[in-house]
Short mmCIF file of C-alpha atoms in Angstrom, two decimals:
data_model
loop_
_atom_site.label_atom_id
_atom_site.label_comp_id
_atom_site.label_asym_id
_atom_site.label_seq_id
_atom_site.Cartn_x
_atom_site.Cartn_y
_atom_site.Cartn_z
CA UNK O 3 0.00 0.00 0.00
CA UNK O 4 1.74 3.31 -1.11
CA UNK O 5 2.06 6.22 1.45
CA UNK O 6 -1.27 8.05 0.01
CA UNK O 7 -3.32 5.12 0.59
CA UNK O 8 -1.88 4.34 4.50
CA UNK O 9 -3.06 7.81 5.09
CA UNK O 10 -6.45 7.87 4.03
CA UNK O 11 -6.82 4.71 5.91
CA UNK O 12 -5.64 5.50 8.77
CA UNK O 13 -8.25 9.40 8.54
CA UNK O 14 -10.70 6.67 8.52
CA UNK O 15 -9.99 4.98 11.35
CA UNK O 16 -9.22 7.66 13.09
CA UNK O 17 -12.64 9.12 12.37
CA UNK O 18 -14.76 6.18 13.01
CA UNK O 19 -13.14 5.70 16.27
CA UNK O 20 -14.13 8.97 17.64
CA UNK O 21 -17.29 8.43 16.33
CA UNK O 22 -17.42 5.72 18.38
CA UNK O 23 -16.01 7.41 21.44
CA UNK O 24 -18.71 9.70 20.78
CA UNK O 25 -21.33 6.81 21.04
CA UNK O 26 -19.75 5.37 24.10
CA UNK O 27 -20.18 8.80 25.49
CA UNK O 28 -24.11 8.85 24.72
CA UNK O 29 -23.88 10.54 21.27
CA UNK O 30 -25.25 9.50 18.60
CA UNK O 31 -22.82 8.89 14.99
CA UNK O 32 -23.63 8.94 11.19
CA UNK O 33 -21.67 8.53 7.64
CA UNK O 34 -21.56 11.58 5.41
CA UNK O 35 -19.29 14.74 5.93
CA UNK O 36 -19.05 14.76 9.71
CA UNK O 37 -19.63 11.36 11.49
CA UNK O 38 -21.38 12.80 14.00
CA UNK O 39 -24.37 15.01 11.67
CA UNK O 40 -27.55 13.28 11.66
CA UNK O 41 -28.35 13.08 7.88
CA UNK O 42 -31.62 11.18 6.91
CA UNK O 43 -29.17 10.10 3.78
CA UNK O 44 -27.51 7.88 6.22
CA UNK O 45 -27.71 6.28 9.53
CA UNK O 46 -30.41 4.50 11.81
CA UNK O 47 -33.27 6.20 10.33
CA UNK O 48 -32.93 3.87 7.20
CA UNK O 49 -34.06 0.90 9.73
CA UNK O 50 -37.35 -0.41 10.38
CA UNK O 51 -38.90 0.80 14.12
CA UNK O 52 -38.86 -2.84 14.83
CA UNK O 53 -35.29 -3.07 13.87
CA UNK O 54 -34.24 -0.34 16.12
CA UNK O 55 -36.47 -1.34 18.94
CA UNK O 56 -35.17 -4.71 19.45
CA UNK O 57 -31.74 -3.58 19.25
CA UNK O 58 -29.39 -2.05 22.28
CA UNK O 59 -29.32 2.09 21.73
CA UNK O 60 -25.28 2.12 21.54
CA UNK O 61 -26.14 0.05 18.29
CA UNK O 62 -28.58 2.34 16.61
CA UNK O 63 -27.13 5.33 17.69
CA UNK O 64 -22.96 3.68 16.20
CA UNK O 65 -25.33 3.31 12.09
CA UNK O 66 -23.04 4.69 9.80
CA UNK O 67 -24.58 3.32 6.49
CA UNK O 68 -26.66 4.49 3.25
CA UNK O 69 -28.92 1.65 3.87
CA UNK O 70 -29.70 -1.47 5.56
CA UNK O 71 -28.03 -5.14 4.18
CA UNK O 72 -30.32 -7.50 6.19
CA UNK O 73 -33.20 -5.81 4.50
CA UNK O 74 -31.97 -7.43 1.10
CA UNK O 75 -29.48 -10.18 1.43
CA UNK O 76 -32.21 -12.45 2.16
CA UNK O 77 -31.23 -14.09 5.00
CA UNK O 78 -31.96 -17.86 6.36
CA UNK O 79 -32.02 -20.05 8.66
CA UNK O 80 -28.91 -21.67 9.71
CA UNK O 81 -26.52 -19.57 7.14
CA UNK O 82 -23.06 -17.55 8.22
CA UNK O 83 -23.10 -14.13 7.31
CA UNK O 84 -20.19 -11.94 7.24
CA UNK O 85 -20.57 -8.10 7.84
CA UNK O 86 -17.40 -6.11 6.21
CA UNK O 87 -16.70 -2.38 8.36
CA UNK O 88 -18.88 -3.58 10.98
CA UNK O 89 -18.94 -1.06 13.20
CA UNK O 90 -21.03 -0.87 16.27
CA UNK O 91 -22.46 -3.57 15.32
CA UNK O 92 -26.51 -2.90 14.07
CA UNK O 93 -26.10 -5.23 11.27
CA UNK O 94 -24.47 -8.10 12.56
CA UNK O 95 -27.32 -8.57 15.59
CA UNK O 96 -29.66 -8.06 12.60
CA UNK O 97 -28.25 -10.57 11.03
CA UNK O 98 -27.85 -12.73 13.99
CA UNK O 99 -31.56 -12.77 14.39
CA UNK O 100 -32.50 -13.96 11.20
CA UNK O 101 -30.23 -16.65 10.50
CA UNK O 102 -31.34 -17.80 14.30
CA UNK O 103 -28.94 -19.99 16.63
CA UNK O 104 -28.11 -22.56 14.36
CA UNK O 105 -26.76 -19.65 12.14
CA UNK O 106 -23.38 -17.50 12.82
CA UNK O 107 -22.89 -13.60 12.31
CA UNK O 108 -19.45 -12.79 11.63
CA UNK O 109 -18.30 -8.52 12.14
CA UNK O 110 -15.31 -7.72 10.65
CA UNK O 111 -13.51 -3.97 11.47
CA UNK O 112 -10.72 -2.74 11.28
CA UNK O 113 -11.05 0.06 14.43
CA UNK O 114 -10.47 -1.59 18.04
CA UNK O 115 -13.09 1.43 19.62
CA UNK O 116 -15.65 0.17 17.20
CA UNK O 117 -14.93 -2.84 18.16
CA UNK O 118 -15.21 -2.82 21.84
CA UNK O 119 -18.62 -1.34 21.36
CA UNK O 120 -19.47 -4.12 18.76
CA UNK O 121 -18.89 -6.35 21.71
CA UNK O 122 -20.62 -4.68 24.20
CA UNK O 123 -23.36 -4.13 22.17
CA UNK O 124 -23.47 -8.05 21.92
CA UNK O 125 -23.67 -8.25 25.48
CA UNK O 126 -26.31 -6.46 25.98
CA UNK O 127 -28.44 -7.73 22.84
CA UNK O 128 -27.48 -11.54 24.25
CA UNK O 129 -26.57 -12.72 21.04
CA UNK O 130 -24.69 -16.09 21.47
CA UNK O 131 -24.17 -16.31 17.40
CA UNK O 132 -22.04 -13.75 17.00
CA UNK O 133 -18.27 -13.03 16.67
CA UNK O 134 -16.49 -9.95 15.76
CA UNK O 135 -13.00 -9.96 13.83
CA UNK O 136 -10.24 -7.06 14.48
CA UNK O 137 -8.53 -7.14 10.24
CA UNK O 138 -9.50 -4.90 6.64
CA UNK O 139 -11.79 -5.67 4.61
CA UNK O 140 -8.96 -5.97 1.47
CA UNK O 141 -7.24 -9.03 3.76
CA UNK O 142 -10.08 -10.87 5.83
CA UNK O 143 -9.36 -13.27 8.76
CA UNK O 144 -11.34 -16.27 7.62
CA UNK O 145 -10.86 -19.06 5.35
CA UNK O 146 -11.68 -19.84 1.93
CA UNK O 147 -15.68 -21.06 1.23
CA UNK O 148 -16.39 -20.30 4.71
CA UNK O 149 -19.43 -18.02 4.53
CA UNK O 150 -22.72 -18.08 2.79
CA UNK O 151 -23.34 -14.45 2.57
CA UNK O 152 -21.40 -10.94 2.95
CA UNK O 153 -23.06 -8.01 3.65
CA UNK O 154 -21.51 -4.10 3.68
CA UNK O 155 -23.19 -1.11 4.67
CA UNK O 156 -21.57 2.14 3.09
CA UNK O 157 -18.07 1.25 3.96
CA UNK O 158 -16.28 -0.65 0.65
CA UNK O 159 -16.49 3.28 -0.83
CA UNK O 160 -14.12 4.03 1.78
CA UNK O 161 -11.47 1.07 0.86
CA UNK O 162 -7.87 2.23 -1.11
CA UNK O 163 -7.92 -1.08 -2.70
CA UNK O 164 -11.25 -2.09 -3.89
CA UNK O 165 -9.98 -5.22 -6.74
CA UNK O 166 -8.44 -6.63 -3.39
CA UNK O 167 -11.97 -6.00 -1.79
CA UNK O 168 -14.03 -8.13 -4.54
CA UNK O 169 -11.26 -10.79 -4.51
CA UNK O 170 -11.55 -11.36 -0.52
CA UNK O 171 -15.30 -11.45 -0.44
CA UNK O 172 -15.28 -13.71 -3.74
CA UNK O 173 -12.61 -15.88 -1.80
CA UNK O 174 -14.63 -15.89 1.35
CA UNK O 175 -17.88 -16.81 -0.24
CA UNK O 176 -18.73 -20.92 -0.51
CA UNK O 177 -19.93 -21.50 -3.70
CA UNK O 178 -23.19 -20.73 -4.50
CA UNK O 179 -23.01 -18.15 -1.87
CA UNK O 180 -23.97 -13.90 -2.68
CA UNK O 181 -23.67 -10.45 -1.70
CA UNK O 182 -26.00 -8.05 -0.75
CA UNK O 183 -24.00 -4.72 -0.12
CA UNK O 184 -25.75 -0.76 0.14
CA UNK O 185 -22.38 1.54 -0.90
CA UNK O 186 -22.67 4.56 -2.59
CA UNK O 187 -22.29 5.00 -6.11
CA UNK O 188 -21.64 7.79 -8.76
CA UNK O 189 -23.30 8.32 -11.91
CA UNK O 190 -20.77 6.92 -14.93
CA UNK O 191 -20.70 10.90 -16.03
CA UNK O 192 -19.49 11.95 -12.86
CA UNK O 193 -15.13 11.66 -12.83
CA UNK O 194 -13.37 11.06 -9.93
CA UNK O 195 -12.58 14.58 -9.72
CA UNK O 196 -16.21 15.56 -9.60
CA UNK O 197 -16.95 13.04 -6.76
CA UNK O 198 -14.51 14.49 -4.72
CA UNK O 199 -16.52 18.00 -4.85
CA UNK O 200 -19.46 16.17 -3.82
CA UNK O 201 -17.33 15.26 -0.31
CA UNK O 202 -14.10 13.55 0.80
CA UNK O 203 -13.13 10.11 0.79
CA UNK O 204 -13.89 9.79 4.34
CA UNK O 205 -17.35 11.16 4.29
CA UNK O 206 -18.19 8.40 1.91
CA UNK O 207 -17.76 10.36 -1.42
CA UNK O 208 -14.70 10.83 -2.96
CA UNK O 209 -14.09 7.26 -3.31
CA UNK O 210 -17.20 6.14 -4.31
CA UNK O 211 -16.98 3.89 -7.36
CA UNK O 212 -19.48 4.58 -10.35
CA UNK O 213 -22.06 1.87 -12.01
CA UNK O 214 -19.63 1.06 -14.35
CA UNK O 215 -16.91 0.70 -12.39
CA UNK O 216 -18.60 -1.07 -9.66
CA UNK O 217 -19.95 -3.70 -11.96
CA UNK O 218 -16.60 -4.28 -14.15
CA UNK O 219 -14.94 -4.84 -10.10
CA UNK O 220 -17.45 -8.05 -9.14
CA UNK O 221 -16.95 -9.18 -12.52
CA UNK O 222 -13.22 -9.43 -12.65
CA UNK O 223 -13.40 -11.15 -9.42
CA UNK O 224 -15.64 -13.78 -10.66
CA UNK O 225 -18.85 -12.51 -9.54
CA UNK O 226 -22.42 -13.17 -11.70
CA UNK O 227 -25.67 -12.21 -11.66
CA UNK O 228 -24.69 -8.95 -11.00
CA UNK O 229 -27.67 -6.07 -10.05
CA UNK O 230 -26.84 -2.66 -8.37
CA UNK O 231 -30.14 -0.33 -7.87
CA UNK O 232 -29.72 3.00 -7.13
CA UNK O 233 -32.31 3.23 -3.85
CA UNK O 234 -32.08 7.38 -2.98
CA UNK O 235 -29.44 10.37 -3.96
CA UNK O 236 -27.26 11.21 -1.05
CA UNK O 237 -25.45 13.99 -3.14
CA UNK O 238 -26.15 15.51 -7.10
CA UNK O 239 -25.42 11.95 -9.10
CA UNK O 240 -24.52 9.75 -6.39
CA UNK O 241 -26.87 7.47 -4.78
CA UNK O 242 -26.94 4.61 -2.24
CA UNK O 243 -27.48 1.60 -4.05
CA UNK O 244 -28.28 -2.33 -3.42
CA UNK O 245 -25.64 -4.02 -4.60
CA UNK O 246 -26.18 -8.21 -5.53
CA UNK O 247 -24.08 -10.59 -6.85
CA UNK O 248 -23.70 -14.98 -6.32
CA UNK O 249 -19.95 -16.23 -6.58
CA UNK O 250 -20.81 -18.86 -9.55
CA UNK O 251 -21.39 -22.87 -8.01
CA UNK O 252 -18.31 -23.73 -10.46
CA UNK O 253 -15.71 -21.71 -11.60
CA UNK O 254 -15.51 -20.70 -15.36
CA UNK O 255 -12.42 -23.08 -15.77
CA UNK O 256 -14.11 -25.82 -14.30
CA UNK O 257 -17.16 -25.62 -16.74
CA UNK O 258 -15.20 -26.03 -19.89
CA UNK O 259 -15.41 -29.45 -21.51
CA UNK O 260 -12.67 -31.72 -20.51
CA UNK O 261 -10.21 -32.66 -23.56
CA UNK O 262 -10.43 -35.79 -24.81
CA UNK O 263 -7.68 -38.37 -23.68
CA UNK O 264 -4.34 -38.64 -26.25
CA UNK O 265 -3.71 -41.65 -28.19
#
């Protein structure tokens, strides 16, 4: 990782951990150009009441995202789901509820004050199915096929190295398994340049990938059955979007024909 890239990743840890000292302290946090502005873009408003009200208020108050993952990945019974940038935790005891106790909810950050309120969120929810994971989400600490789903809420816009991003979830995912990610995402007119205007990288705009982009990303990591659905604009031509993809039951290499024998 070249010295640019250490440094925006380290602004965003930095900011997400005082937005979780923040919490801790009885505030409330949110995504967008402070942390801590309530913006109804972003945050725990984009969660059912009956979401929020079964949930501890640390974990409402700690939503950071443009939307909520549980709402879409279509989650079961008895599946492991993996949350990438999972913060204080809202959508991993989401997802710990619906896939039920003989299911597993995996958190993965990268930010030890998240973290620590990730677990004590836990606590105080009771959730026995849960685990949370100190790593990034471009080098994740669990093996190959090991998950059935992976869910992100508004934090792969915020990765330096998104092809590594794709790769790990891809590599992650059993096959047969899927995403269901909300990110935000630019209009293909908009540049790069024209993002950043919009807001910085770590208020979940300047690295925001477009349509285009996004797409071509899951594809060259093997993903199929690719949708993204723009769900509400958070700035002029960016939106937070559903994002849905299925790492393929067989590999492309393993569908060919086989040759026939030699003489």
């Amino acid at each position: 990782m070249n010295g640019e890239n250490t440094d925006l990743r380290e602004t965003v840890r930095r900011r997400y951990a005082e937005a979780a000292l923040k919490v801790a302290e009885g505030g409330t946090a949110c995504c967008g150009p402070e942390p801590t502005e309530v913006d109804e873009n972003f945050g725990s408003t984009l969660y059912g009441d009956d979401e929020r009200g079964a949930l501890p208020v640390e974990a409402v108050a700690a939503s950071l995202g443009c939307g909520n993952p549980t709402a879409v990945a279509g989650l079961r019974e008895g599946e492991r789901v993996l949350d990438l940038g999972s913060g204080g935790g809202i959508d991993v005891l989401l997802s710990a509820r619906r896939v039920g106790p003989t299911g597993k909810a995996y958190g993965l950050d990268m930010t030890d004050e998240m973290l620590q309120l990730a677990l004590a969120n836990a606590r105080k929810a009771g959730a026995a199915n849960v685990e949370f994971l100190k790593g990034t989400i471009e080098a994740i600490p669990l093996p190959a096929n090991s998950v059935d789903v992976v869910i992100s809420n508004c934090v792969i816009n915020l990765s330096t190295d998104k092809p590594d991003v794709f790769a790990e979830t891809f590599r992650v995912l059993r096959p047969g398994g899927r995403i269901g990610l909300c990110d935000v995402v630019a209009d293909d007119t908009l540049t790069p340049e024209r993002r950043a205007e919009r807001g910085d990288h770590v208020g979940c705009m300047a690295g925001a990938l477009s349509f285009a982009e996004y797409r071509r990303g899951l594809e060259a990591a093997g993903f199929t059955d690719i949708e993204i659905t723009p769900t509400h604009a958070v700035a002029d031509g960016m939106y937070s979007a559903l994002v849905r993809a299925t790492r393929p039951r067989q590999s492309a290499a393993a569908q060919l024909p086989v040759p026939p024998a030699g003489p």
